[in-house]
Short mmCIF file of C-alpha atoms in Angstrom, two decimals:
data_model
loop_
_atom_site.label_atom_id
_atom_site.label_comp_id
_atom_site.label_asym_id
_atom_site.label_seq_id
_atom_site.Cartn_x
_atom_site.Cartn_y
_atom_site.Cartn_z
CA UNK L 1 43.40 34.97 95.36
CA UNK L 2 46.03 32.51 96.41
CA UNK L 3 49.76 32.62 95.55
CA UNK L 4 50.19 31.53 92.36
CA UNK L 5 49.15 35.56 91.53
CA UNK L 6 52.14 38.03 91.77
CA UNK L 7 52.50 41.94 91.77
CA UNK L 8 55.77 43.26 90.20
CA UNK L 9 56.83 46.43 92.28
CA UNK L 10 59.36 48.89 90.50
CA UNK L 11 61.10 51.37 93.10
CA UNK L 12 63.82 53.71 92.93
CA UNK L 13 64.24 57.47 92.64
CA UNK L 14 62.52 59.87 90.70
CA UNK L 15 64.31 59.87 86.95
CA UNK L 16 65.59 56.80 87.16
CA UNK L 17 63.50 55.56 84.51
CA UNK L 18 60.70 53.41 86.43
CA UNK L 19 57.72 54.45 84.13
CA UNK L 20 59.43 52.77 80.99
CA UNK L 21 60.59 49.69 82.52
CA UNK L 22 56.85 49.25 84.13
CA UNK L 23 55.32 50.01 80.36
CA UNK L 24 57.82 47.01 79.12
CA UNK L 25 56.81 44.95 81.85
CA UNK L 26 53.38 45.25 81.97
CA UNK L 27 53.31 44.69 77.71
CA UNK L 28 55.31 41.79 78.22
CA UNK L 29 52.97 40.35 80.52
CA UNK L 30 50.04 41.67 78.95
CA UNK L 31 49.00 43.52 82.64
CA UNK L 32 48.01 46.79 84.08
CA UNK L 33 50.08 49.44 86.44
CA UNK L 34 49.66 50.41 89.59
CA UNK L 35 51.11 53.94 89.96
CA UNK L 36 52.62 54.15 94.02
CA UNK L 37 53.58 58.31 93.40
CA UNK L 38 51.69 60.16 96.23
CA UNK L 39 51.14 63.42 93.47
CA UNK L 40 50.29 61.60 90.00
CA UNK L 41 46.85 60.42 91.75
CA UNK L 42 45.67 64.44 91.51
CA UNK L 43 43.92 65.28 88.21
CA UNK L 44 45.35 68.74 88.62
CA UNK L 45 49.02 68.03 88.42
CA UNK L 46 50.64 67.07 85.18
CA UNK L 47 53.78 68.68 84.43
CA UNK L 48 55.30 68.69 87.60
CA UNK L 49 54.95 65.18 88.74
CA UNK L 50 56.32 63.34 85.52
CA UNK L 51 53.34 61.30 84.81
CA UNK L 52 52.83 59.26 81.49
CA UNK L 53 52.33 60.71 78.49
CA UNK L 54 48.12 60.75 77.73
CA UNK L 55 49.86 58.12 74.78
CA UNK L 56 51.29 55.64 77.10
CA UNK L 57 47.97 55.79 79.59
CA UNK L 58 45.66 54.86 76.61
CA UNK L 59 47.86 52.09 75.68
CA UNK L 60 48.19 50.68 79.14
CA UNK L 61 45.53 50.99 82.15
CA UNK L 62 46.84 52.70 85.12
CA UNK L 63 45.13 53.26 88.20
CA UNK L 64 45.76 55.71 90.69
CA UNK L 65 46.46 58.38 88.08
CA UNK L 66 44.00 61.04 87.93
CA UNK L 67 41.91 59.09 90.82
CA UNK L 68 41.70 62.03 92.93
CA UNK L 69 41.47 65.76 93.49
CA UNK L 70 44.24 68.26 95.36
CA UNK L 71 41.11 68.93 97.54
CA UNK L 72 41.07 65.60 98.73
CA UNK L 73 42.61 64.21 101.63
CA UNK L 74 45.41 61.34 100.15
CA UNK L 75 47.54 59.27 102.20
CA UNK L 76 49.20 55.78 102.48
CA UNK L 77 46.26 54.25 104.27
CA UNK L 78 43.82 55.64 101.22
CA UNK L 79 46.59 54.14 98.76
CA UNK L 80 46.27 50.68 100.51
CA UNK L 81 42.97 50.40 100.21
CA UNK L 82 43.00 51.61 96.97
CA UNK L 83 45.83 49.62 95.66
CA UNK L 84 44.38 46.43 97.26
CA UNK L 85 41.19 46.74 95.01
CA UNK L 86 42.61 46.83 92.07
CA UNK L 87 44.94 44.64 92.53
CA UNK L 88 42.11 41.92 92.74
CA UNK L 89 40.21 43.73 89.99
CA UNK L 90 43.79 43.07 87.87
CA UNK L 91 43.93 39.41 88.86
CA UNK L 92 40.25 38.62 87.88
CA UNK L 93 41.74 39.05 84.29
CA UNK L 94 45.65 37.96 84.64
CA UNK L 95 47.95 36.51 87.66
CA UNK L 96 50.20 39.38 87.37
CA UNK L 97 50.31 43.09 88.11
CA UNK L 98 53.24 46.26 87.92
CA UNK L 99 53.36 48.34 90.29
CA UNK L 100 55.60 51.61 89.99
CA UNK L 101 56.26 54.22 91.67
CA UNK L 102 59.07 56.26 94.76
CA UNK L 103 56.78 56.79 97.47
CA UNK L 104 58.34 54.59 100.02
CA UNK L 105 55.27 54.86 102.49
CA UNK L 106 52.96 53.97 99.89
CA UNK L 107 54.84 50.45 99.11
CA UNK L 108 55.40 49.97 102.82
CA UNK L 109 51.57 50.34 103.26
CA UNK L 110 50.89 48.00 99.97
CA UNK L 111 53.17 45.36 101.06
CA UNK L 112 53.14 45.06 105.00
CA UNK L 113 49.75 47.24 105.44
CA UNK L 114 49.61 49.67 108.04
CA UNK L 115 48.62 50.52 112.06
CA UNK L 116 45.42 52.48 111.90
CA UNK L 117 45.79 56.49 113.03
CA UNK L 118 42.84 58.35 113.90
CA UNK L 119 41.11 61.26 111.46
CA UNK L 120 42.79 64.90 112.24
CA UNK L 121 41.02 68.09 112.83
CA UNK L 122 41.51 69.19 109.07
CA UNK L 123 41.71 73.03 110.82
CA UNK L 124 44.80 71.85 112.71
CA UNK L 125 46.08 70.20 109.24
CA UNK L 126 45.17 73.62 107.11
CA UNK L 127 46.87 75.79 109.78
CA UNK L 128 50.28 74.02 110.09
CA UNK L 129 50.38 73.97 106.38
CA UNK L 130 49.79 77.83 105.99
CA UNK L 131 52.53 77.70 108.90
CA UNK L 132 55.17 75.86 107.27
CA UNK L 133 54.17 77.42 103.69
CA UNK L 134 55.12 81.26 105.46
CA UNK L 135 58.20 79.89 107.35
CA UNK L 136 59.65 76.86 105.73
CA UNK L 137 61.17 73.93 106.62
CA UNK L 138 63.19 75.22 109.67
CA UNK L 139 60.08 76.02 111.42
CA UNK L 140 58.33 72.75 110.36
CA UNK L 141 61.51 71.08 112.02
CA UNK L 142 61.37 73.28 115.38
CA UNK L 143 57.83 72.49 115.94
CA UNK L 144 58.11 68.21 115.36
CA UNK L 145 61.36 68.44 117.66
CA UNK L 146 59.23 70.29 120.21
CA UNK L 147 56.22 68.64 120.12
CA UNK L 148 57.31 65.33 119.20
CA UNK L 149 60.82 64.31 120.57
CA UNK L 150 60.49 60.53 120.31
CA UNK L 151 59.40 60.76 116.77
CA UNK L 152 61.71 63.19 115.73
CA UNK L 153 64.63 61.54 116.90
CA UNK L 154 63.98 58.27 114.69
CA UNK L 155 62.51 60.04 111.60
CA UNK L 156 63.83 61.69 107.85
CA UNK L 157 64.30 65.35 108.96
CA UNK L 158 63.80 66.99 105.83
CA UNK L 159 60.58 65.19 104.77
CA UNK L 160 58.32 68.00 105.13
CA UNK L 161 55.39 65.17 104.28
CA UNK L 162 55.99 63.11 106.90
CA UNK L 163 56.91 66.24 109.51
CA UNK L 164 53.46 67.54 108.88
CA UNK L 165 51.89 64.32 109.02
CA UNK L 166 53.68 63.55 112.64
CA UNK L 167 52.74 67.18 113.80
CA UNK L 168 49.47 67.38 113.02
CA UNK L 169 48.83 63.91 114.60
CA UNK L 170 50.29 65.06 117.71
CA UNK L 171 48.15 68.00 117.88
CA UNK L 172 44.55 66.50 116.92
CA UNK L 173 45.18 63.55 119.04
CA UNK L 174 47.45 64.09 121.65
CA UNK L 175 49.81 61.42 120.98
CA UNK L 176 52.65 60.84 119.33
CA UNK L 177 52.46 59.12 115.86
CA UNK L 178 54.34 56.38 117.17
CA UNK L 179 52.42 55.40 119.90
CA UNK L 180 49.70 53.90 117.03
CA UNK L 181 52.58 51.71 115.75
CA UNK L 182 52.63 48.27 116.01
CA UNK L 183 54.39 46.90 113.71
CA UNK L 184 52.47 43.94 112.68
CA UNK L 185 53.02 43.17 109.52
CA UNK L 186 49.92 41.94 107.16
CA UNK L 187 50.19 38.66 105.16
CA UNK L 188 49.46 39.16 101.48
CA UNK L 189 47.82 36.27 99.64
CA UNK L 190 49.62 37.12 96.62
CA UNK L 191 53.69 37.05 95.90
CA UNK L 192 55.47 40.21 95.53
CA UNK L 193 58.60 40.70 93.66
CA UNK L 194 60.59 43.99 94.21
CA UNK L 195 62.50 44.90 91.48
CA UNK L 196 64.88 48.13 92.25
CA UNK L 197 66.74 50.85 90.08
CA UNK L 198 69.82 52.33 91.43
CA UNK L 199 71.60 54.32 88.61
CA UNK L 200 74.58 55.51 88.53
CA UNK L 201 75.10 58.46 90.41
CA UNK L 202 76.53 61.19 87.37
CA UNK L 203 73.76 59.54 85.18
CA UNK L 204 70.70 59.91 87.86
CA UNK L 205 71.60 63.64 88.22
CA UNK L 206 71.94 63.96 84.31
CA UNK L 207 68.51 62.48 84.01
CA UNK L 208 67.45 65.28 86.62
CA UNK L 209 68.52 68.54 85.29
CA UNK L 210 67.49 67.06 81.82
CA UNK L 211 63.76 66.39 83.36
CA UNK L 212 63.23 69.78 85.04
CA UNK L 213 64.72 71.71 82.15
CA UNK L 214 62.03 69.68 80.40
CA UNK L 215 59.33 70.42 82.23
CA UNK L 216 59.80 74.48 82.12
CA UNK L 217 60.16 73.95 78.52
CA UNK L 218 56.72 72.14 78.36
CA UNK L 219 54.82 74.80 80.71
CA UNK L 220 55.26 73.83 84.52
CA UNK L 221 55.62 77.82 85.65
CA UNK L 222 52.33 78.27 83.31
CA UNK L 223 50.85 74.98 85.59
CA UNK L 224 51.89 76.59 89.04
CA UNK L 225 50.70 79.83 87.87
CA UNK L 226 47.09 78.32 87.76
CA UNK L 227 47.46 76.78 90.93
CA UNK L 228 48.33 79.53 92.85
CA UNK L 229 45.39 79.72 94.78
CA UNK L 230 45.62 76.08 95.89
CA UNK L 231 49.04 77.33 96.99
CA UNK L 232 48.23 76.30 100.57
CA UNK L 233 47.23 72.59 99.95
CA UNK L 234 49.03 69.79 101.04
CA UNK L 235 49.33 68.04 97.69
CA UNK L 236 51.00 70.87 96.62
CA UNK L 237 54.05 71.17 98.75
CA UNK L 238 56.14 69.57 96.75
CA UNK L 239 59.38 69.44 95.05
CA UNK L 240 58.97 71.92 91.65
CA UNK L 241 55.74 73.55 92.59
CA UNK L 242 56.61 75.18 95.77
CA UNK L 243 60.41 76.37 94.32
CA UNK L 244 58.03 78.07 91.38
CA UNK L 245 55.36 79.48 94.24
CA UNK L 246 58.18 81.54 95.42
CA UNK L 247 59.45 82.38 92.48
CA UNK L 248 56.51 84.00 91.49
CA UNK L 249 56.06 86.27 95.44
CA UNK L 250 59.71 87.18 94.02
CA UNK L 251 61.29 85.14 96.78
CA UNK L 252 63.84 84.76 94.23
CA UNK L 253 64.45 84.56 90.03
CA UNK L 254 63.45 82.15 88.05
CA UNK L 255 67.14 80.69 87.32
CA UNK L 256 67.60 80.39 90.96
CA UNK L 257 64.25 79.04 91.73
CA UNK L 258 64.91 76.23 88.50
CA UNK L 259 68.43 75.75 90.10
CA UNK L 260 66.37 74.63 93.87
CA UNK L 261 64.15 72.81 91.97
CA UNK L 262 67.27 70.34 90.52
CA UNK L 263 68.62 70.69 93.98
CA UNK L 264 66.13 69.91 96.11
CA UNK L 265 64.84 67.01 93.61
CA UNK L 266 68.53 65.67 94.14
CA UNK L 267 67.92 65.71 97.74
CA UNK L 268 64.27 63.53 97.28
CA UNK L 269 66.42 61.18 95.01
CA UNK L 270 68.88 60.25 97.84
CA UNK L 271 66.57 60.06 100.19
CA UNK L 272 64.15 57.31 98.29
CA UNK L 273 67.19 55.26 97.85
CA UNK L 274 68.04 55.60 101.71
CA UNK L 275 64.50 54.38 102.12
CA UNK L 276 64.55 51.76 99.70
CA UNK L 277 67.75 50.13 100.38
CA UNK L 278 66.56 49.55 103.86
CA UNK L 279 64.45 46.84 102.02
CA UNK L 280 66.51 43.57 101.71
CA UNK L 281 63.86 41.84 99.70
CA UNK L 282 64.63 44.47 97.20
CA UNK L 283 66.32 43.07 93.38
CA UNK L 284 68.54 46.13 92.77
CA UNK L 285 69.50 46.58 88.88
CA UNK L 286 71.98 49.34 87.89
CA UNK L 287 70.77 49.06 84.01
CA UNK L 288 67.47 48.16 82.45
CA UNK L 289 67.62 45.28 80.82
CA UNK L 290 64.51 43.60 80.45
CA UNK L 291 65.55 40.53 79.24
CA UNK L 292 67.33 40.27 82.52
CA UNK L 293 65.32 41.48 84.92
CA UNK L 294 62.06 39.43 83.68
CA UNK L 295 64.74 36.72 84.46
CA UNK L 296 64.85 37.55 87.96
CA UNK L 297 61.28 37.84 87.78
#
């Protein structure tokens, strides 16, 4: 590969309209997508992670949707390696390639690569899970401030992903998380664009109540109901399918458990775009015009 191959990278928050600007890209430049969302890679998820509809993944390749099972062990340095490969399998064909997707770590890990962290005791990884699945957040926070001061001083408090990632770390190895950092970035031998969409406040929320009133109308409780037993996974503490898990040990009603869900997805919003405007190389577009932004491009 040398640099006259390039990889389009979409970010912004969840609802802000990523996968249809990456299915106009990607037909414009006749390409495949990437997909850089830590929960559409599991075959069991569906409803509750917003993937593409079966229609657009037939008419556009993807990879890294439906690669992997919620039994399997996912994270940024498995996306890297991942994303890597088929990037090169992409530009064997064309010299450019979309990637999409709100998982800030993953893109980070994509674009800069990342410091290599031992394997954890899965046992110590299962048990802080069940932990923080019982007693929630607070307790997830107590424990990282306790065990991990230096890291918990410079991290996103209420990202229970990267809490549990940080304590579990901590307790299979003995050191913090940041002691493996080095922060040596990785030199690509490809370009990468960033291309980022930052709505308008009133409009991103809009598109949020309108997506999660969308997804109970097209069966996400009927979803989470099936993966109740998996309840304790990793891949499935997340935003939509843990509101609905106590929902259903009548931790509260269903309105109020639909009304966290729109909260709490909110919350994930501002915090992408926290992470993402951090990124000066970053083209940020209010509107999606494509004409434009394959301009800029």
């Amino acid at each position: 590969m040398t640099k006259h191959k390039s990889v389009i990278i979409i970010v912004g928050p969840t609802a802000s309209n990523k996968t249809n600007l990456s299915l106009q890209l990607a037909a414009h430049f006749n390409t495949s997508i990437i997909s850089a969302d830590s929960r559409q890679c599991f075959k069991e998820l569906n409803i509750g992670v917003a993937k593409p509809s079966q229609q657009e993944l037939q008419s556009t390749k993807h990879y890294f949707i439906n690669s992997h099972s919620i039994q399997e062990s996912v994270n940024a340095q498995v996306f890297e390696e991942y994303a890597l490969k088929a990037v090169e399998e992409i530009f064997q064909q064309t010299d450019i390639a979309v990637m999409v997707g709100g998982t800030g770590m993953y893109i980070k890990a994509f674009c800069e690569g990342l410091d290599e962290i031992p394997e954890v005791d899965s046992s110590i990884r299962n048990q802080i899970i069940e932990n923080y699945t019982i007693n929630g957040l607070s307790w997830l926070q107590l424990e990282v401030e306790k065990n991990d001061p230096s890291f918990w001083q410079h991290t996103e408090q209420k990202n229970p992903q990267r809490l549990i990632r940080a304590l579990e770390v901590i307790k299979s190895t003995g050191k913090s998380i940041t002691e493996f950092r080095k922060n040596i970035k990785k030199e690509r031998p490809f370009n990468i664009i960033r291309i980022g969409i930052d709505l308008p406040k009133e409009q991103l929320h809009q598109n949020i109540e309108e997506r999660v009133d969308a997804m109970m109308n097209n069966g996400l409780l009927e979803e989470v109901k099936l993966l109740q037993p998996l309840q304790h996974l990793n891949a499935l503490q997340t935003v939509g399918y843990k509101e609905l898990f106590s929902y259903l040990h009548k931790m509260y009603s269903l309105e109020e458990a639909i009304t966290q869900i729109k909260t709490h997805t909110k919350q994930y919003a501002k915090r992408q775009l926290t992470w993402f405007k951090k990124d000066k190389l970053v083209n940020w577009k209010s509107k999606l015009n494509l004409k434009e932004i394959i301009a800029v491009i």
